[in-house]
Coordinates of N, CA and C and ligand atoms in Angstrom, one line a residue:
M126 N -28.6 109.1 -102.1 CA -27.6 108.4 -102.5 C -26.5 108.7 -101.2
A127 N -26.6 110.1 -101.2 CA -25.7 110.5 -99.8 C -25.8 109.6 -98.6
N128 N -27.1 109.4 -98.7 CA -27.6 108.8 -97.3 C -28.0 107.2 -97.7
P129 N -27.4 106.3 -97.3 CA -27.6 105.0 -97.8 C -28.6 104.2 -97.2
P130 N -29.0 103.5 -97.8 CA -30.5 102.8 -97.0 C -30.2 102.0 -95.3
S131 N -29.8 103.1 -94.6 CA -29.4 102.5 -93.2 C -30.6 102.2 -92.3
Q132 N -31.6 103.1 -92.7 CA -33.0 103.2 -91.8 C -33.7 101.9 -91.9
P133 N -33.9 101.3 -93.2 CA -34.7 100.4 -93.1 C -34.2 98.7 -92.7
Q134 N -32.8 99.2 -92.3 CA -31.9 97.8 -91.7 C -32.7 97.1 -90.5
P135 N -33.0 97.8 -89.6 CA -33.5 97.3 -88.4 C -34.9 96.7 -88.5
Q136 N -35.4 96.4 -89.9 CA -36.8 95.8 -90.2 C -36.6 94.3 -90.0
P137 N -35.5 93.7 -90.7 CA -35.4 92.1 -90.5 C -35.2 91.8 -89.1
Q138 N -34.5 92.8 -88.4 CA -34.4 92.2 -86.8 C -35.7 92.3 -86.1
Q139 N -36.4 93.3 -86.3 CA -37.8 93.4 -85.9 C -38.6 92.1 -86.1
A140 N -38.7 92.0 -87.5 CA -39.5 90.7 -88.0 C -38.8 89.3 -87.1
A141 N -37.6 89.3 -86.9 CA -37.0 88.0 -86.5 C -37.5 88.0 -85.0
R142 N -37.7 89.0 -84.2 CA -37.8 88.9 -82.7 C -39.1 88.1 -82.4
P143 N -40.4 88.8 -83.2 CA -41.3 87.7 -82.5 C -41.5 86.3 -82.8
R144 N -40.7 85.8 -83.9 CA -40.4 84.4 -84.3 C -39.7 83.9 -83.2
Q145 N -38.4 84.6 -82.8 CA -37.6 84.1 -81.8 C -38.4 83.8 -80.6
S146 N -39.3 85.1 -80.1 CA -39.8 84.7 -78.8 C -40.9 83.6 -78.7
N147 N -41.5 83.7 -79.9 CA -42.4 82.4 -80.1 C -41.8 80.9 -79.7
L148 N -40.9 81.0 -80.6 CA -39.8 79.7 -80.4 C -39.5 79.5 -79.0
L149 N -39.1 80.8 -78.1 CA -38.7 80.6 -77.1 C -39.9 80.3 -75.9
R150 N -41.2 80.5 -76.2 CA -42.4 80.5 -75.8 C -42.7 79.1 -75.9
Y151 N -42.5 78.5 -77.0 CA -42.9 77.1 -77.1 C -42.0 76.1 -76.6
F152 N -40.6 76.5 -76.4 CA -39.5 75.7 -75.7 C -39.9 75.6 -74.3
A153 N -40.4 76.9 -73.8 CA -40.7 76.9 -72.4 C -41.7 76.3 -71.8
I154 N -43.1 76.3 -72.9 CA -44.1 75.4 -72.7 C -43.6 73.8 -72.6
F155 N -43.0 73.6 -73.9 CA -42.5 72.1 -73.7 C -41.9 71.6 -72.5
I156 N -40.8 72.6 -71.8 CA -39.9 72.1 -70.7 C -41.2 72.1 -69.3
L157 N -41.8 73.0 -69.6 CA -42.9 72.9 -68.1 C -43.8 71.7 -68.2
T158 N -44.3 71.5 -69.6 CA -45.2 70.4 -69.4 C -44.4 69.2 -69.5
S159 N -43.3 69.2 -69.8 CA -42.2 67.6 -69.5 C -42.1 67.6 -68.0
I160 N -41.8 68.7 -67.3 CA -41.7 68.7 -66.0 C -42.7 68.0 -65.2
I161 N -44.0 68.7 -65.8 CA -45.4 68.4 -65.0 C -45.6 67.0 -65.4
L162 N -45.5 66.5 -66.5 CA -45.6 65.0 -66.7 C -44.6 64.1 -66.0
V163 N -43.3 64.5 -65.9 CA -42.4 63.6 -65.1 C -43.1 63.6 -63.7
G164 N -43.2 64.9 -63.2 CA -43.8 65.3 -61.6 C -45.0 64.1 -61.6
I165 N -46.2 63.8 -62.1 CA -47.4 62.9 -62.2 C -46.8 61.7 -62.2
A166 N -46.2 61.4 -63.1 CA -45.4 60.0 -63.1 C -45.1 59.6 -62.0
A167 N -44.0 60.3 -61.2 CA -43.3 59.8 -60.5 C -44.1 59.7 -59.2
F168 N -45.1 60.7 -59.1 CA -46.3 60.5 -58.1 C -47.2 59.3 -58.2
I169 N -47.6 59.1 -59.2 CA -48.3 57.6 -59.6 C -47.4 56.4 -59.1
I170 N -46.0 56.6 -59.6 CA -45.3 55.6 -59.4 C -44.8 55.2 -57.8
W171 N -45.3 56.7 -57.2 CA -44.8 56.5 -55.7 C -46.1 56.0 -55.1
L172 N -47.4 56.4 -55.3 CA -48.6 56.0 -55.1 C -48.9 54.4 -55.0
V173 N -48.6 54.0 -56.0 CA -48.2 52.5 -56.4 C -47.6 51.5 -55.5
V174 N -46.1 52.3 -55.3 CA -45.1 51.5 -54.9 C -45.4 51.7 -53.3
K175 N -45.5 52.8 -52.8 CA -45.8 53.3 -51.4 C -44.5 52.8 -50.5
P176 N -43.3 53.4 -51.0 CA -42.2 52.7 -50.4 C -42.0 53.1 -48.8
K177 N -41.8 51.9 -48.0 CA -41.5 52.3 -46.7 C -40.2 52.0 -46.2
H178 N -39.9 52.6 -45.1 CA -38.3 52.5 -44.6 C -38.3 50.8 -44.3
L179 N -37.0 50.3 -44.4 CA -36.4 49.0 -44.0 C -36.3 49.1 -42.6
V180 N -36.5 48.4 -41.7 CA -36.5 48.5 -40.2 C -35.6 47.4 -39.8
Y181 N -34.4 47.7 -38.9 CA -33.5 46.6 -38.2 C -33.5 46.9 -36.8
T182 N -33.3 45.5 -36.4 CA -33.0 45.6 -34.8 C -32.1 44.3 -34.6
I183 N -31.6 44.8 -33.3 CA -30.5 43.9 -32.7 C -31.5 42.9 -31.8
E184 N -31.7 41.6 -32.1 CA -32.7 40.7 -31.3 C -31.7 40.2 -29.8
D185 N -30.5 39.9 -30.3 CA -30.0 39.2 -29.4 C -28.4 39.5 -29.5
A186 N -28.0 39.3 -28.5 CA -26.0 39.6 -28.5 C -25.5 39.0 -27.5
S187 N -24.5 38.0 -27.7 CA -23.8 37.6 -26.7 C -22.2 37.5 -26.6
I188 N -21.4 37.6 -25.6 CA -20.1 37.3 -25.7 C -19.6 36.0 -25.1
H189 N -18.6 35.4 -25.9 CA -18.2 34.1 -25.2 C -16.7 34.3 -25.1
N190 N -15.8 33.3 -24.3 CA -14.6 33.1 -24.6 C -14.0 34.6 -24.5
F191 N -14.3 35.7 -23.5 CA -13.9 37.0 -23.3 C -12.4 36.7 -22.5
N192 N -11.2 37.5 -23.2 CA -10.2 37.4 -22.5 C -9.3 38.7 -22.7
L193 N -9.0 39.3 -21.6 CA -8.5 40.7 -21.9 C -6.9 40.4 -21.2
T194 N -6.0 39.9 -22.4 CA -4.7 39.8 -21.6 C -4.0 41.1 -21.0
N195 N -2.9 40.5 -20.5 CA -2.2 41.4 -19.6 C -1.6 42.6 -20.5
A196 N -1.2 42.2 -21.6 CA -0.7 43.1 -23.0 C -1.7 43.7 -23.3
N197 N -3.2 43.9 -22.9 CA -4.1 44.8 -23.6 C -4.6 44.5 -24.6
Q198 N -4.4 42.8 -25.0 CA -5.1 42.3 -26.4 C -6.6 41.5 -25.7
L199 N -7.3 41.9 -27.0 CA -8.5 41.3 -26.5 C -9.0 40.0 -27.6
Y200 N -9.4 39.0 -26.7 CA -9.8 37.8 -27.5 C -11.4 37.6 -27.0
A201 N -12.1 37.7 -27.9 CA -13.7 37.3 -27.6 C -14.4 36.9 -28.9
N202 N -15.6 36.2 -28.9 CA -16.4 35.7 -29.8 C -17.7 36.7 -29.2
F203 N -18.4 36.9 -30.1 CA -19.6 37.6 -30.4 C -20.6 37.0 -31.3
D204 N -21.8 36.6 -31.0 CA -23.2 36.3 -31.2 C -23.9 37.3 -31.5
I205 N -24.2 37.9 -32.7 CA -25.2 38.9 -32.9 C -26.2 38.5 -33.6
A206 N -27.4 38.6 -33.0 CA -28.7 38.2 -34.1 C -29.3 39.6 -34.6
V207 N -29.3 40.0 -35.6 CA -30.2 41.0 -36.4 C -31.3 40.7 -37.1
R208 N -32.3 41.5 -36.9 CA -33.5 41.5 -37.2 C -33.7 42.4 -38.5
A209 N -34.0 41.6 -40.0 CA -34.2 42.7 -40.8 C -35.5 42.6 -41.5
R210 N -36.1 43.8 -41.1 CA -37.7 43.7 -41.6 C -37.8 44.6 -43.0
N211 N -38.7 44.0 -44.0 CA -38.9 45.0 -45.3 C -40.5 45.0 -45.1
P212 N -41.0 46.1 -44.6 CA -42.4 46.2 -44.8 C -43.2 46.5 -46.1
N213 N -42.6 46.7 -47.2 CA -43.0 47.0 -48.2 C -43.6 45.9 -48.7
S214 N -44.8 46.1 -49.4 CA -45.5 45.2 -50.2 C -45.0 45.1 -51.7
R215 N -44.4 46.0 -52.2 CA -44.0 45.8 -53.7 C -42.4 45.8 -54.0
V216 N -41.8 46.1 -52.8 CA -40.3 46.5 -53.1 C -39.5 45.2 -52.4
S217 N -38.8 44.7 -53.0 CA -37.7 43.8 -52.5 C -36.3 44.3 -52.5
V218 N -35.5 43.6 -52.0 CA -34.4 44.1 -51.7 C -33.2 42.7 -51.8
Y219 N -32.2 43.4 -52.7 CA -31.4 42.4 -53.0 C -29.8 42.9 -52.1
Y220 N -29.3 42.1 -51.0 CA -28.1 42.5 -50.2 C -27.2 41.8 -50.7
D221 N -26.2 42.6 -51.7 CA -25.2 42.2 -52.7 C -24.0 42.3 -51.5
K222 N -23.9 42.8 -50.8 CA -22.7 42.8 -49.7 C -22.9 43.4 -48.3
V223 N -22.8 42.6 -47.5 CA -23.1 42.8 -46.0 C -22.0 42.7 -45.0
D224 N -21.4 43.9 -44.4 CA -20.4 43.6 -43.6 C -21.1 43.9 -42.2
V225 N -20.5 43.4 -41.4 CA -21.2 43.5 -40.1 C -19.9 44.0 -38.7
F226 N -20.0 45.2 -38.2 CA -18.8 45.6 -37.3 C -19.4 45.6 -35.9
V227 N -18.3 45.0 -34.8 CA -18.7 45.4 -33.3 C -17.9 46.2 -33.1
E228 N -18.3 47.3 -32.5 CA -17.3 48.2 -32.0 C -17.3 48.7 -30.6
Y229 N -16.3 49.4 -29.9 CA -16.4 49.7 -28.5 C -15.5 50.9 -28.5
E230 N -16.3 52.0 -28.2 CA -15.6 53.2 -27.6 C -14.8 53.8 -29.2
D231 N -15.8 53.6 -30.2 CA -15.4 54.0 -31.7 C -14.1 53.0 -31.9
Q232 N -13.6 51.9 -31.3 CA -12.8 51.2 -32.0 C -13.4 50.0 -32.7
T233 N -12.9 49.4 -33.6 CA -13.6 48.1 -34.3 C -13.1 46.8 -33.4
L234 N -13.8 46.1 -32.7 CA -13.3 44.9 -32.1 C -13.4 43.4 -33.2
A235 N -14.4 43.5 -33.8 CA -14.6 42.4 -34.8 C -15.3 42.6 -36.1
T236 N -15.5 42.0 -37.2 CA -15.9 42.3 -38.2 C -16.2 40.8 -38.9
S237 N -17.3 41.0 -39.9 CA -17.6 39.7 -40.3 C -18.9 40.1 -41.5
T238 N -18.7 39.2 -42.4 CA -19.4 39.4 -43.5 C -20.5 38.3 -43.8
V239 N -21.4 38.6 -44.0 CA -22.8 37.9 -44.3 C -23.0 37.4 -45.8
A240 N -23.4 36.3 -46.1 CA -23.3 35.9 -47.5 C -24.7 36.8 -48.2
P241 N -24.3 37.1 -49.2 CA -25.5 37.8 -50.2 C -26.6 37.4 -50.3
F242 N -27.9 37.9 -49.9 CA -29.2 37.3 -49.9 C -30.2 38.1 -50.5
F243 N -31.3 37.3 -51.0 CA -32.4 38.4 -51.6 C -33.6 38.4 -50.6
Q244 N -34.2 39.5 -50.2 CA -35.2 39.8 -49.2 C -36.6 40.2 -50.3
P245 N -37.4 39.2 -50.0 CA -38.7 39.6 -50.7 C -39.6 40.6 -50.0
H246 N -40.4 40.9 -50.4 CA -41.4 42.1 -49.9 C -42.0 41.3 -48.6
K247 N -42.3 42.3 -47.6 CA -43.2 41.8 -46.6 C -42.0 40.6 -45.8
N248 N -41.2 40.8 -45.7 CA -40.4 39.8 -45.4 C -39.8 40.0 -44.0
V249 N -39.6 39.2 -43.0 CA -38.5 39.6 -42.1 C -37.4 38.6 -42.2
T250 N -36.1 38.8 -42.1 CA -35.1 37.9 -42.1 C -34.1 38.1 -41.1
R251 N -33.7 36.9 -40.0 CA -32.9 37.1 -39.1 C -31.4 36.8 -39.6
L252 N -30.6 37.7 -39.4 CA -29.1 37.0 -39.7 C -28.7 36.8 -38.2
E253 N -27.8 35.6 -38.3 CA -27.3 35.3 -37.0 C -26.1 35.4 -37.4
V254 N -25.0 36.4 -36.4 CA -23.8 36.7 -37.2 C -22.8 36.3 -36.2
K255 N -21.9 35.8 -36.4 CA -20.6 35.5 -35.6 C -19.3 36.1 -36.0
L256 N -18.6 36.8 -34.8 CA -17.8 37.8 -35.2 C -16.4 37.3 -34.2
D257 N -15.4 37.5 -34.4 CA -14.4 37.0 -33.6 C -13.5 37.9 -33.3
A258 N -13.1 38.4 -32.1 CA -12.1 39.7 -31.9 C -10.8 38.6 -31.6
R259 N -9.7 38.7 -32.4 CA -8.6 37.9 -31.8 C -7.5 39.1 -32.0
S260 N -6.6 39.0 -30.8 CA -5.7 39.6 -30.3 C -5.8 41.1 -31.0
V261 N -6.9 41.7 -30.1 CA -7.0 43.4 -30.9 C -6.4 43.9 -30.0
N262 N -5.7 45.0 -30.1 CA -5.0 45.7 -29.4 C -5.9 47.0 -29.1
L263 N -5.8 47.3 -27.7 CA -6.9 48.1 -27.0 C -5.7 49.3 -26.5
Y264 N -6.3 50.7 -27.0 CA -5.4 51.6 -26.5 C -6.1 52.7 -25.4
G265 N -5.5 53.3 -24.9 CA -5.6 54.3 -23.9 C -6.6 53.9 -22.7
S266 N -7.6 54.5 -22.4 CA -8.5 54.1 -21.4 C -9.1 52.7 -21.6
M267 N -9.2 52.4 -23.0 CA -10.0 51.5 -23.3 C -9.8 50.1 -22.6
P268 N -8.9 49.6 -22.1 CA -8.5 48.1 -21.6 C -9.2 48.4 -20.0
K269 N -9.0 49.7 -19.5 CA -9.5 50.1 -17.8 C -11.1 49.9 -18.1
D270 N -11.7 50.7 -19.2 CA -13.0 50.7 -19.5 C -13.6 49.4 -19.3
L271 N -13.2 48.7 -20.4 CA -13.6 47.5 -20.6 C -13.6 46.5 -19.4
G272 N -12.5 46.4 -18.6 CA -12.1 45.5 -17.7 C -13.4 45.9 -16.6
L273 N -13.5 47.3 -16.3 CA -14.3 47.8 -15.3 C -15.8 47.2 -15.9
E274 N -16.2 47.4 -17.2 CA -17.6 47.1 -17.4 C -17.7 45.4 -17.5
K275 N -16.7 44.9 -17.8 CA -16.8 43.4 -17.5 C -17.3 42.7 -16.4
S276 N -16.5 43.7 -15.1 CA -16.6 43.0 -13.8 C -17.8 43.7 -13.5
S277 N -18.6 44.9 -13.9 CA -20.0 45.2 -13.8 C -21.3 44.3 -14.3
G278 N -20.7 43.3 -15.3 CA -21.5 42.4 -15.7 C -21.9 42.4 -17.3
G279 N -21.5 43.6 -17.7 CA -22.0 43.7 -19.1 C -21.1 45.0 -19.6
I280 N -21.2 44.9 -21.2 CA -20.7 45.7 -21.7 C -21.5 46.7 -23.0
E281 N -21.2 47.7 -23.1 CA -22.1 48.5 -24.2 C -21.4 48.7 -25.4
L282 N -22.0 47.8 -26.5 CA -20.9 47.8 -27.7 C -21.8 48.5 -28.7
E283 N -21.4 49.0 -29.6 CA -21.9 49.7 -30.9 C -21.9 48.6 -32.1
V284 N -23.2 48.2 -32.8 CA -22.9 47.3 -33.6 C -23.3 48.2 -35.0
W285 N -22.6 47.8 -36.2 CA -23.2 48.7 -37.3 C -22.9 47.6 -38.6
V286 N -24.0 48.1 -39.6 CA -23.7 47.0 -40.4 C -23.3 47.9 -41.9
K287 N -22.5 47.8 -42.7 CA -22.3 48.4 -44.0 C -23.5 47.5 -45.1
A288 N -24.2 47.8 -45.8 CA -24.7 46.9 -46.9 C -24.8 47.6 -48.1
R289 N -24.4 46.7 -49.2 CA -24.4 47.3 -50.6 C -25.7 46.7 -51.1
I290 N -26.8 47.4 -51.4 CA -28.3 46.8 -51.8 C -28.7 47.4 -53.1
R291 N -29.7 46.6 -53.7 CA -30.4 47.0 -54.9 C -31.7 46.7 -54.3
F292 N -32.7 47.8 -54.7 CA -34.2 47.5 -54.9 C -34.7 47.3 -56.3
K293 N -36.0 46.2 -56.0 CA -36.3 45.4 -56.9 C -38.0 45.9 -56.9
V294 N -38.4 46.5 -57.8 CA -40.1 46.6 -57.9 C -40.5 46.1 -59.2
G295 N -41.4 45.2 -59.3 CA -41.7 44.5 -60.2 C -40.4 43.9 -61.3
A296 N -40.4 44.5 -62.4 CA -38.9 43.8 -63.1 C -38.0 44.9 -63.1
W297 N -38.3 46.1 -62.4 CA -37.1 47.1 -62.4 C -36.4 46.9 -61.2
K298 N -34.6 47.2 -61.4 CA -34.1 46.9 -60.5 C -33.3 48.3 -60.2
S299 N -33.0 48.9 -59.0 CA -32.5 50.2 -58.7 C -30.8 49.9 -59.2
R300 N -30.0 51.1 -59.0 CA -28.8 50.9 -58.9 C -28.3 50.5 -57.8
D301 N -27.0 50.0 -57.5 CA -26.7 49.6 -55.9 C -26.2 50.9 -55.3
R302 N -26.9 50.8 -53.9 CA -26.3 52.0 -53.3 C -25.8 51.4 -52.0
V303 N -25.0 52.2 -51.1 CA -24.7 52.0 -49.7 C -25.4 52.3 -48.6
M304 N -25.6 51.2 -47.5 CA -26.7 51.6 -46.5 C -25.8 51.6 -45.3
G305 N -25.9 52.6 -44.5 CA -25.2 52.4 -43.0 C -26.6 51.8 -42.0
I306 N -26.3 50.9 -41.2 CA -27.2 50.4 -40.1 C -26.4 50.9 -38.7
Y307 N -26.9 51.7 -37.9 CA -26.1 51.9 -36.9 C -26.9 51.5 -35.4
C308 N -26.5 50.4 -34.6 CA -27.2 49.9 -33.7 C -26.3 50.4 -32.4
S309 N -26.9 51.4 -31.4 CA -26.4 51.5 -30.3 C -27.3 52.2 -29.3
P310 N -27.0 51.8 -28.0 CA -26.2 50.7 -27.6 C -26.6 49.4 -27.4
V311 N -25.7 48.7 -27.8 CA -26.0 47.3 -27.6 C -25.4 46.8 -26.4
L312 N -26.2 46.3 -25.4 CA -25.9 45.9 -23.9 C -25.8 44.5 -23.8
V313 N -24.3 43.7 -23.7 CA -24.1 42.4 -23.8 C -23.9 42.1 -22.6
H314 N -24.9 41.5 -21.7 CA -24.5 40.7 -20.4 C -23.7 39.6 -20.4
F315 N -22.9 39.3 -19.5 CA -21.8 38.1 -19.4 C -22.3 36.9 -19.2
S316 N -23.6 37.1 -18.4 CA -24.6 36.3 -17.6 C -25.7 35.8 -18.3
K317 N -26.1 34.6 -18.7 CA -26.9 34.0 -19.5 C -28.2 34.3 -18.9
S318 N -28.3 34.5 -17.5 CA -29.8 34.9 -16.9 C -30.4 36.1 -17.3
R319 N -29.3 37.0 -17.7 CA -29.7 38.6 -17.9 C -30.1 38.6 -19.4
G320 N -31.5 39.0 -19.3 CA -32.3 39.0 -20.7 C -31.5 39.8 -21.7
F321 N -31.9 40.0 -22.5 CA -31.3 40.9 -23.8 C -32.1 41.8 -24.1
E322 N -32.0 43.1 -24.3 CA -32.8 44.3 -24.5 C -32.7 44.5 -26.0
R323 N -33.5 44.6 -26.6 CA -34.0 44.7 -28.1 C -33.3 46.3 -28.4
T324 N -32.4 46.5 -29.2 CA -31.8 47.7 -30.0 C -32.7 47.9 -31.0
Y325 N -32.8 49.3 -31.4 CA -33.4 49.7 -32.6 C -32.1 50.5 -33.4
C326 N -32.4 50.2 -34.6 CA -31.3 50.7 -35.3 C -31.3 51.8 -36.1
D327 N -30.5 52.8 -36.3 CA -30.8 54.0 -37.3 C -30.5 53.7 -38.7
V328 N -30.6 54.2 -39.8 CA -30.4 53.6 -41.1 C -30.2 55.1 -41.9
E329 N -28.9 54.8 -42.4 CA -28.4 56.0 -43.4 C -28.5 55.5 -44.9
L330 N -29.1 56.1 -45.7 CA -29.1 55.5 -46.8 C -28.9 56.6 -48.0
Ligands
NAG1364 C1 -6.0 34.6 -22.2 O1 -4.8 34.6 -23.1 C2 -4.0 34.7 -22.9 C3 -2.9 34.9 -24.0 O2 -3.2 34.4 -25.1 C4 -3.3 33.2 -22.1 O3 -2.0 32.9 -22.0 C5 -4.6 33.0 -21.2 O4 -4.7 31.6 -21.0 C6 -6.0 33.1 -21.6 N1 -6.9 33.2 -20.8 C7 -8.1 32.5 -20.5 C8 -8.9 32.4 -19.5 O5 -8.3 31.9 -21.5
NAG1365 C1 -38.1 35.9 -45.6 O1 -37.5 35.3 -47.2 C2 -36.5 34.2 -47.0 C3 -35.7 34.2 -47.9 O2 -36.3 34.0 -49.1 C4 -37.2 33.1 -46.3 O3 -36.3 31.9 -46.3 C5 -38.1 33.3 -45.2 O4 -38.9 32.1 -45.1 C6 -38.9 34.7 -45.2 N1 -39.4 35.0 -43.9 C7 -40.8 35.1 -44.0 C8 -41.3 35.5 -42.3 O5 -41.5 35.4 -44.6

C-alpha cells in the first residue's frame, strides 16, 4: 500500500512501442513504393516522349534605311529570319507570346511582337520579323562604335527572343513557361552581295 503500483506503469508504453514502429515501417514502405512507382512512371513517359531540345537559328538578317543623326539618334529597319525547329515526334509547342529584340552593346535598338502560333511535332517554322528603330537615343561610345562598324560594312548585333510557351503531348498540355533564346553575334552586312552567315542560338528554359 505504501508502494503504489508504479512499476507496472511502463508496460502499456512498451506495448505501444512495437505497434508504433510497425506503423512507421508501413508508412516508410508506402512512401518508398510510391516514390519508386512515380519514378518508373516518369521514366516510361520519358522513354515514350523522348523529349529533344528545340533548336533556333538566325537564317538571315538585313538592315535598311540606316540613319545615325548628328544628335546620336538611330533610325533603321531590321529584317530578321528566325528558324524554329521542333525535332520532337510527340511534343508540339504553343507559342502564346513571342517578343523579339535587336540589341547592340546591350542596348535595345528595336523590338517586335510575333503573332501567337502553334508548332506541330517534327516541324520547322520560319519567322520573318520586321523591327524598326525609331529615334533611338545612343549613349556613351555607342554612336562612335556603330558609325565605325557601319563604315567597315557590317554591324554585330544580338538578337534575343522572349517566348511564353506551352508543351503539348497527346491531350496533355504543360503549364506555360518563359523561354529565352539568345543569338549572338548576328553579323549584318550593309551590302547585299555579302552573304549572311547563320547564327545558332542558345536556349534558356
Ligand atoms: C536622317 O535623319 C535626319 C533626322 O530625321 C534627317 O534630317 C536626314 O535627312 C536623314 N538622312 C537620311 C540619309 O535619310
Ligand atoms: C510547320 O507548321 C506550320 C503550322 O502548322 C505549317 O504551316 C508548316 O507548313 C509546317 N512546316 C513543315 C516543314 O512541316
